[in-house]
Amino acid sequence: MPEFYYDKAIFRPDFSLEQVQRPRKSLTLPSVLSIQEIDRLLRASENLKHLTILYTLYGSGLRLAELLALRLTDVHWERHQLLVREGKGRKDRVVMLSQQLKAMLQQYFEAYQPKGWLFNGQDGENPYSPRSVQAVVRACARRAGIHRKVTPHTLRHCFATHLLERGTDVRYILELLGYKDIKTTLLYTHVSDQHLRSIVSPLDDLLGGEKRK
């Protein structure tokens, strides 16, 4: 194959790199848990700090690095927002601080009294390590009886997909996730089959059938 390109292509006077076709990128759909599985995952946590981490990942759709970079000053209680400083692309953004997450954080603050970082490591000076969070998620998934691979990023995918299934405008999801390209967010439309199930077949329209539920 390399000889072909050298002999038949590169040394042709009319050859241009634009003529070389690039392989298409395969579409890899993110793994997403159901609402019921998320409920089991949260209930499987045996530690308040671990549960608060799970709440924050799923409740705000953060990347793992963004979660660990949160400082106490990034929690805006009155506005119900978390400030993500220099997320992917080195741009700040705000994400939602839901009522349930706010209540959980208040319990966590009272019990652990974190300093500096929102989620301190064991030394109290540095943030929790990525491996520790990954281990927490895996352990909770195992105890919840979820046999698929579950990572912190899985909870981010769940956040986006479940918002989409509830009818949230994809442009708002784009903003919350910190994506620049709407094509990336539209990937979640391939994961959620709820929209497909809500479409009425033209045959049903013709014969007076009801929308599938």
PDB file of C-alpha atoms in Angstrom:
ATOM      1  CA  MET A   1       0.000   0.000   0.000  1.00  0.00           C
ATOM      2  CA  PRO A   2       2.732   2.605   0.807  1.00  0.00           C
ATOM      3  CA  GLU A   3       4.432   1.813  -2.516  1.00  0.00           C
ATOM      4  CA  PHE A   4       1.174   2.572  -4.307  1.00  0.00           C
ATOM      5  CA  TYR A   5       1.017   6.057  -2.862  1.00  0.00           C
ATOM      6  CA  TYR A   6       4.635   6.795  -3.674  1.00  0.00           C
ATOM      7  CA  ASP A   7       4.519   5.384  -7.201  1.00  0.00           C
ATOM      8  CA  LYS A   8       0.985   6.216  -8.282  1.00  0.00           C
ATOM      9  CA  ALA A   9       0.094   9.295  -6.294  1.00  0.00           C
ATOM     10  CA  ILE A  10       2.833  11.386  -4.726  1.00  0.00           C
ATOM     11  CA  PHE A  11       4.986  11.538  -7.847  1.00  0.00           C
ATOM     12  CA  ARG A  12       2.091  12.444 -10.100  1.00  0.00           C
ATOM     13  CA  PRO A  13       2.412  16.053 -11.243  1.00  0.00           C
ATOM     14  CA  ASP A  14      -1.278  16.693 -10.620  1.00  0.00           C
ATOM     15  CA  PHE A  15      -1.268  15.137  -7.121  1.00  0.00           C
ATOM     16  CA  SER A  16      -2.764  17.100  -4.237  1.00  0.00           C
ATOM     17  CA  LEU A  17      -3.173  16.100  -0.598  1.00  0.00           C
ATOM     18  CA  GLU A  18      -6.774  17.257  -0.848  1.00  0.00           C
ATOM     19  CA  GLN A  19      -7.407  14.239  -3.067  1.00  0.00           C
ATOM     20  CA  VAL A  20      -6.599  11.819  -0.223  1.00  0.00           C
ATOM     21  CA  GLN A  21      -9.785  10.748   1.524  1.00  0.00           C
ATOM     22  CA  ARG A  22      -9.604  10.746   5.292  1.00  0.00           C
ATOM     23  CA  PRO A  23     -11.174   7.838   7.159  1.00  0.00           C
ATOM     24  CA  ARG A  24     -14.518   8.697   8.675  1.00  0.00           C
ATOM     25  CA  LYS A  25     -14.696   8.948  12.433  1.00  0.00           C
ATOM     26  CA  SER A  26     -16.901   6.286  13.945  1.00  0.00           C
ATOM     27  CA  LEU A  27     -19.880   7.441  16.005  1.00  0.00           C
ATOM     28  CA  THR A  28     -19.424   6.237  19.563  1.00  0.00           C
ATOM     29  CA  LEU A  29     -22.571   6.688  21.622  1.00  0.00           C
ATOM     30  CA  PRO A  30     -22.042   7.519  25.293  1.00  0.00           C
ATOM     31  CA  SER A  31     -23.189   5.035  27.914  1.00  0.00           C
ATOM     32  CA  VAL A  32     -26.212   6.324  29.808  1.00  0.00           C
ATOM     33  CA  LEU A  33     -27.960   4.994  32.904  1.00  0.00           C
ATOM     34  CA  SER A  34     -31.705   5.108  33.357  1.00  0.00           C
ATOM     35  CA  ILE A  35     -33.299   7.312  36.015  1.00  0.00           C
ATOM     36  CA  GLN A  36     -33.939   4.162  38.053  1.00  0.00           C
ATOM     37  CA  GLU A  37     -30.286   3.149  37.846  1.00  0.00           C
ATOM     38  CA  ILE A  38     -29.185   6.626  38.912  1.00  0.00           C
ATOM     39  CA  ASP A  39     -31.476   6.330  41.931  1.00  0.00           C
ATOM     40  CA  ARG A  40     -29.922   2.977  42.844  1.00  0.00           C
ATOM     41  CA  LEU A  41     -26.435   4.387  42.359  1.00  0.00           C
ATOM     42  CA  LEU A  42     -27.091   7.266  44.743  1.00  0.00           C
ATOM     43  CA  ARG A  43     -28.680   5.002  47.327  1.00  0.00           C
ATOM     44  CA  ALA A  44     -25.648   2.703  47.163  1.00  0.00           C
ATOM     45  CA  SER A  45     -23.330   5.370  48.564  1.00  0.00           C
ATOM     46  CA  GLU A  46     -22.233   4.649  52.128  1.00  0.00           C
ATOM     47  CA  ASN A  47     -20.499   7.963  52.768  1.00  0.00           C
ATOM     48  CA  LEU A  48     -21.860  11.527  52.872  1.00  0.00           C
ATOM     49  CA  LYS A  49     -18.856  12.968  51.058  1.00  0.00           C
ATOM     50  CA  HIS A  50     -19.066  10.327  48.338  1.00  0.00           C
ATOM     51  CA  LEU A  51     -22.792  10.911  47.969  1.00  0.00           C
ATOM     52  CA  THR A  52     -22.218  14.658  47.631  1.00  0.00           C
ATOM     53  CA  ILE A  53     -19.694  14.007  44.869  1.00  0.00           C
ATOM     54  CA  LEU A  54     -22.223  11.842  43.023  1.00  0.00           C
ATOM     55  CA  TYR A  55     -24.905  14.504  43.460  1.00  0.00           C
ATOM     56  CA  THR A  56     -22.575  17.163  42.043  1.00  0.00           C
ATOM     57  CA  LEU A  57     -21.499  15.102  39.030  1.00  0.00           C
ATOM     58  CA  TYR A  58     -25.023  14.110  38.060  1.00  0.00           C
ATOM     59  CA  GLY A  59     -26.791  17.252  39.266  1.00  0.00           C
ATOM     60  CA  SER A  60     -24.561  19.714  37.405  1.00  0.00           C
ATOM     61  CA  GLY A  61     -23.086  17.719  34.527  1.00  0.00           C
ATOM     62  CA  LEU A  62     -19.489  18.525  35.402  1.00  0.00           C
ATOM     63  CA  ARG A  63     -16.383  16.931  33.974  1.00  0.00           C
ATOM     64  CA  LEU A  64     -14.207  15.183  36.556  1.00  0.00           C
ATOM     65  CA  ALA A  65     -11.473  17.828  36.319  1.00  0.00           C
ATOM     66  CA  GLU A  66     -14.061  20.584  36.742  1.00  0.00           C
ATOM     67  CA  LEU A  67     -15.480  18.915  39.843  1.00  0.00           C
ATOM     68  CA  LEU A  68     -12.070  18.661  41.479  1.00  0.00           C
ATOM     69  CA  ALA A  69     -11.192  22.270  40.606  1.00  0.00           C
ATOM     70  CA  LEU A  70     -14.204  23.685  42.476  1.00  0.00           C
ATOM     71  CA  ARG A  71     -13.388  25.965  45.380  1.00  0.00           C
ATOM     72  CA  LEU A  72     -15.646  27.059  48.207  1.00  0.00           C
ATOM     73  CA  THR A  73     -15.945  30.502  46.620  1.00  0.00           C
ATOM     74  CA  ASP A  74     -17.326  28.905  43.449  1.00  0.00           C
ATOM     75  CA  VAL A  75     -20.566  27.960  45.209  1.00  0.00           C
ATOM     76  CA  HIS A  76     -23.035  30.803  44.696  1.00  0.00           C
ATOM     77  CA  TRP A  77     -25.797  29.899  47.117  1.00  0.00           C
ATOM     78  CA  GLU A  78     -28.188  32.759  46.430  1.00  0.00           C
ATOM     79  CA  ARG A  79     -27.991  32.436  42.658  1.00  0.00           C
ATOM     80  CA  HIS A  80     -28.200  28.640  42.765  1.00  0.00           C
ATOM     81  CA  GLN A  81     -25.105  28.380  40.600  1.00  0.00           C
ATOM     82  CA  LEU A  82     -21.674  26.793  40.573  1.00  0.00           C
ATOM     83  CA  LEU A  83     -18.877  28.694  38.863  1.00  0.00           C
ATOM     84  CA  VAL A  84     -16.660  26.496  36.709  1.00  0.00           C
ATOM     85  CA  ARG A  85     -13.358  28.301  36.278  1.00  0.00           C
ATOM     86  CA  GLU A  86     -11.448  27.697  33.063  1.00  0.00           C
ATOM     87  CA  GLY A  87     -13.284  24.580  32.006  1.00  0.00           C
ATOM     88  CA  LYS A  88     -12.389  22.811  28.787  1.00  0.00           C
ATOM     89  CA  GLY A  89     -11.279  25.475  26.327  1.00  0.00           C
ATOM     90  CA  ARG A  90     -10.110  27.632  29.268  1.00  0.00           C
ATOM     91  CA  LYS A  91     -13.439  29.425  29.544  1.00  0.00           C
ATOM     92  CA  ASP A  92     -15.432  30.090  32.702  1.00  0.00           C
ATOM     93  CA  ARG A  93     -19.095  29.137  32.815  1.00  0.00           C
ATOM     94  CA  VAL A  94     -21.866  28.715  35.349  1.00  0.00           C
ATOM     95  CA  VAL A  95     -23.834  25.524  35.924  1.00  0.00           C
ATOM     96  CA  MET A  96     -26.975  24.861  37.900  1.00  0.00           C
ATOM     97  CA  LEU A  97     -27.018  24.319  41.643  1.00  0.00           C
ATOM     98  CA  SER A  98     -30.279  22.455  42.133  1.00  0.00           C
ATOM     99  CA  GLN A  99     -32.292  22.530  45.338  1.00  0.00           C
ATOM    100  CA  GLN A 100     -31.395  18.911  46.117  1.00  0.00           C
ATOM    101  CA  LEU A 101     -27.690  19.494  45.484  1.00  0.00           C
ATOM    102  CA  LYS A 102     -27.761  22.684  47.541  1.00  0.00           C
ATOM    103  CA  ALA A 103     -29.308  20.839  50.487  1.00  0.00           C
ATOM    104  CA  MET A 104     -26.756  18.031  50.151  1.00  0.00           C
ATOM    105  CA  LEU A 105     -23.852  20.502  50.026  1.00  0.00           C
ATOM    106  CA  GLN A 106     -25.132  22.188  53.187  1.00  0.00           C
ATOM    107  CA  GLN A 107     -25.113  18.833  55.000  1.00  0.00           C
ATOM    108  CA  TYR A 108     -21.649  18.123  53.636  1.00  0.00           C
ATOM    109  CA  PHE A 109     -20.321  21.537  54.730  1.00  0.00           C
ATOM    110  CA  GLU A 110     -21.630  21.030  58.245  1.00  0.00           C
ATOM    111  CA  ALA A 111     -20.143  17.544  58.567  1.00  0.00           C
ATOM    112  CA  TYR A 112     -16.767  18.018  56.836  1.00  0.00           C
ATOM    113  CA  GLN A 113     -16.090  21.771  57.011  1.00  0.00           C
ATOM    114  CA  PRO A 114     -13.970  21.813  53.841  1.00  0.00           C
ATOM    115  CA  LYS A 115     -11.295  24.463  53.401  1.00  0.00           C
ATOM    116  CA  GLY A 116     -10.184  25.942  50.117  1.00  0.00           C
ATOM    117  CA  TRP A 117     -11.269  23.201  47.767  1.00  0.00           C
ATOM    118  CA  LEU A 118     -14.866  22.027  47.736  1.00  0.00           C
ATOM    119  CA  PHE A 119     -13.689  18.420  47.935  1.00  0.00           C
ATOM    120  CA  ASN A 120     -10.446  18.181  49.887  1.00  0.00           C
ATOM    121  CA  GLY A 121      -8.144  15.194  49.743  1.00  0.00           C
ATOM    122  CA  GLN A 122      -6.967  13.381  52.849  1.00  0.00           C
ATOM    123  CA  ASP A 123      -4.162  15.884  53.460  1.00  0.00           C
ATOM    124  CA  GLY A 124      -6.704  18.700  53.639  1.00  0.00           C
ATOM    125  CA  GLU A 125      -4.615  20.922  51.375  1.00  0.00           C
ATOM    126  CA  ASN A 126      -5.083  19.422  47.924  1.00  0.00           C
ATOM    127  CA  PRO A 127      -8.290  18.471  46.116  1.00  0.00           C
ATOM    128  CA  TYR A 128      -9.592  14.929  45.986  1.00  0.00           C
ATOM    129  CA  SER A 129      -7.693  12.832  43.441  1.00  0.00           C
ATOM    130  CA  PRO A 130      -9.269  11.735  40.140  1.00  0.00           C
ATOM    131  CA  ARG A 131      -8.579   8.086  40.944  1.00  0.00           C
ATOM    132  CA  SER A 132     -10.414   8.386  44.240  1.00  0.00           C
ATOM    133  CA  VAL A 133     -13.533   9.767  42.550  1.00  0.00           C
ATOM    134  CA  GLN A 134     -13.366   7.087  39.860  1.00  0.00           C
ATOM    135  CA  ALA A 135     -13.114   4.422  42.561  1.00  0.00           C
ATOM    136  CA  VAL A 136     -16.115   5.893  44.396  1.00  0.00           C
ATOM    137  CA  VAL A 137     -18.265   5.757  41.261  1.00  0.00           C
ATOM    138  CA  ARG A 138     -17.197   2.191  40.436  1.00  0.00           C
ATOM    139  CA  ALA A 139     -17.859   0.973  43.967  1.00  0.00           C
ATOM    140  CA  CYS A 140     -21.323   2.525  44.111  1.00  0.00           C
ATOM    141  CA  ALA A 141     -22.207   1.095  40.704  1.00  0.00           C
ATOM    142  CA  ARG A 142     -21.123  -2.356  41.837  1.00  0.00           C
ATOM    143  CA  ARG A 143     -23.171  -2.154  45.039  1.00  0.00           C
ATOM    144  CA  ALA A 144     -26.143  -0.898  43.012  1.00  0.00           C
ATOM    145  CA  GLY A 145     -26.003  -4.005  40.835  1.00  0.00           C
ATOM    146  CA  ILE A 146     -25.086  -2.074  37.693  1.00  0.00           C
ATOM    147  CA  HIS A 147     -22.840  -4.338  35.661  1.00  0.00           C
ATOM    148  CA  ARG A 148     -21.931  -1.887  32.908  1.00  0.00           C
ATOM    149  CA  LYS A 149     -18.868   0.324  33.100  1.00  0.00           C
ATOM    150  CA  VAL A 150     -19.774   3.482  35.001  1.00  0.00           C
ATOM    151  CA  THR A 151     -17.378   6.429  35.264  1.00  0.00           C
ATOM    152  CA  PRO A 152     -17.686  10.037  36.450  1.00  0.00           C
ATOM    153  CA  HIS A 153     -18.145  11.016  32.799  1.00  0.00           C
ATOM    154  CA  THR A 154     -21.082   8.604  32.560  1.00  0.00           C
ATOM    155  CA  LEU A 155     -22.944  10.813  35.028  1.00  0.00           C
ATOM    156  CA  ARG A 156     -22.275  13.824  32.812  1.00  0.00           C
ATOM    157  CA  HIS A 157     -23.793  11.926  29.878  1.00  0.00           C
ATOM    158  CA  CYS A 158     -26.784  11.013  32.056  1.00  0.00           C
ATOM    159  CA  PHE A 159     -27.264  14.657  33.059  1.00  0.00           C
ATOM    160  CA  ALA A 160     -27.445  15.743  29.411  1.00  0.00           C
ATOM    161  CA  THR A 161     -29.592  12.856  28.200  1.00  0.00           C
ATOM    162  CA  HIS A 162     -32.128  13.104  31.015  1.00  0.00           C
ATOM    163  CA  LEU A 163     -32.459  16.868  30.466  1.00  0.00           C
ATOM    164  CA  LEU A 164     -33.086  16.201  26.791  1.00  0.00           C
ATOM    165  CA  GLU A 165     -35.732  13.597  27.615  1.00  0.00           C
ATOM    166  CA  ARG A 166     -37.506  16.160  29.794  1.00  0.00           C
ATOM    167  CA  GLY A 167     -37.747  18.513  26.846  1.00  0.00           C
ATOM    168  CA  THR A 168     -34.934  20.922  27.704  1.00  0.00           C
ATOM    169  CA  ASP A 169     -33.837  22.996  24.714  1.00  0.00           C
ATOM    170  CA  VAL A 170     -30.626  21.531  23.308  1.00  0.00           C
ATOM    171  CA  ARG A 171     -29.101  25.029  23.220  1.00  0.00           C
ATOM    172  CA  TYR A 172     -29.385  25.298  27.004  1.00  0.00           C
ATOM    173  CA  ILE A 173     -27.815  21.876  27.399  1.00  0.00           C
ATOM    174  CA  LEU A 174     -24.995  23.080  25.145  1.00  0.00           C
ATOM    175  CA  GLU A 175     -24.415  26.000  27.520  1.00  0.00           C
ATOM    176  CA  LEU A 176     -24.544  23.895  30.680  1.00  0.00           C
ATOM    177  CA  LEU A 177     -22.095  21.327  29.340  1.00  0.00           C
ATOM    178  CA  GLY A 178     -19.659  23.937  28.094  1.00  0.00           C
ATOM    179  CA  TYR A 179     -19.721  22.728  24.498  1.00  0.00           C
ATOM    180  CA  LYS A 180     -18.952  25.028  21.582  1.00  0.00           C
ATOM    181  CA  ASP A 181     -20.358  22.888  18.788  1.00  0.00           C
ATOM    182  CA  ILE A 182     -24.037  21.959  18.880  1.00  0.00           C
ATOM    183  CA  LYS A 183     -23.172  18.812  16.905  1.00  0.00           C
ATOM    184  CA  THR A 184     -21.532  17.427  20.041  1.00  0.00           C
ATOM    185  CA  THR A 185     -24.674  17.992  22.079  1.00  0.00           C
ATOM    186  CA  LEU A 186     -26.863  16.493  19.355  1.00  0.00           C
ATOM    187  CA  LEU A 187     -25.007  13.231  19.941  1.00  0.00           C
ATOM    188  CA  TYR A 188     -27.314  12.742  22.921  1.00  0.00           C
ATOM    189  CA  THR A 189     -30.319  12.639  20.628  1.00  0.00           C
ATOM    190  CA  HIS A 190     -28.991   9.295  19.392  1.00  0.00           C
ATOM    191  CA  VAL A 191     -28.926   7.977  22.953  1.00  0.00           C
ATOM    192  CA  SER A 192     -32.401   9.032  24.047  1.00  0.00           C
ATOM    193  CA  ASP A 193     -35.071   6.847  22.459  1.00  0.00           C
ATOM    194  CA  GLN A 194     -37.874   8.731  24.204  1.00  0.00           C
ATOM    195  CA  HIS A 195     -38.124  11.135  21.275  1.00  0.00           C
ATOM    196  CA  LEU A 196     -38.290   8.228  18.846  1.00  0.00           C
ATOM    197  CA  ARG A 197     -41.054   6.584  20.858  1.00  0.00           C
ATOM    198  CA  SER A 198     -43.047   9.819  20.833  1.00  0.00           C
ATOM    199  CA  ILE A 199     -43.190   9.971  17.029  1.00  0.00           C
ATOM    200  CA  VAL A 200     -46.498   8.859  15.538  1.00  0.00           C
ATOM    201  CA  SER A 201     -46.269   6.615  12.481  1.00  0.00           C
ATOM    202  CA  PRO A 202     -48.078   7.900   9.371  1.00  0.00           C
ATOM    203  CA  LEU A 203     -49.890   4.551   9.359  1.00  0.00           C
ATOM    204  CA  ASP A 204     -51.313   5.324  12.806  1.00  0.00           C
ATOM    205  CA  ASP A 205     -52.390   8.740  11.571  1.00  0.00           C
ATOM    206  CA  LEU A 206     -54.042   7.171   8.542  1.00  0.00           C
ATOM    207  CA  LEU A 207     -55.929   4.517  10.491  1.00  0.00           C
ATOM    208  CA  GLY A 208     -56.676   6.639  13.546  1.00  0.00           C
ATOM    209  CA  GLY A 209     -54.230   4.879  15.864  1.00  0.00           C
ATOM    210  CA  GLU A 210     -53.029   6.441  19.079  1.00  0.00           C
ATOM    211  CA  LYS A 211     -49.545   7.641  19.838  1.00  0.00           C
ATOM    212  CA  ARG A 212     -47.365   4.948  21.348  1.00  0.00           C
ATOM    213  CA  LYS A 213     -46.584   5.319  24.990  1.00  0.00           C
TER     214      LYS A 213
END
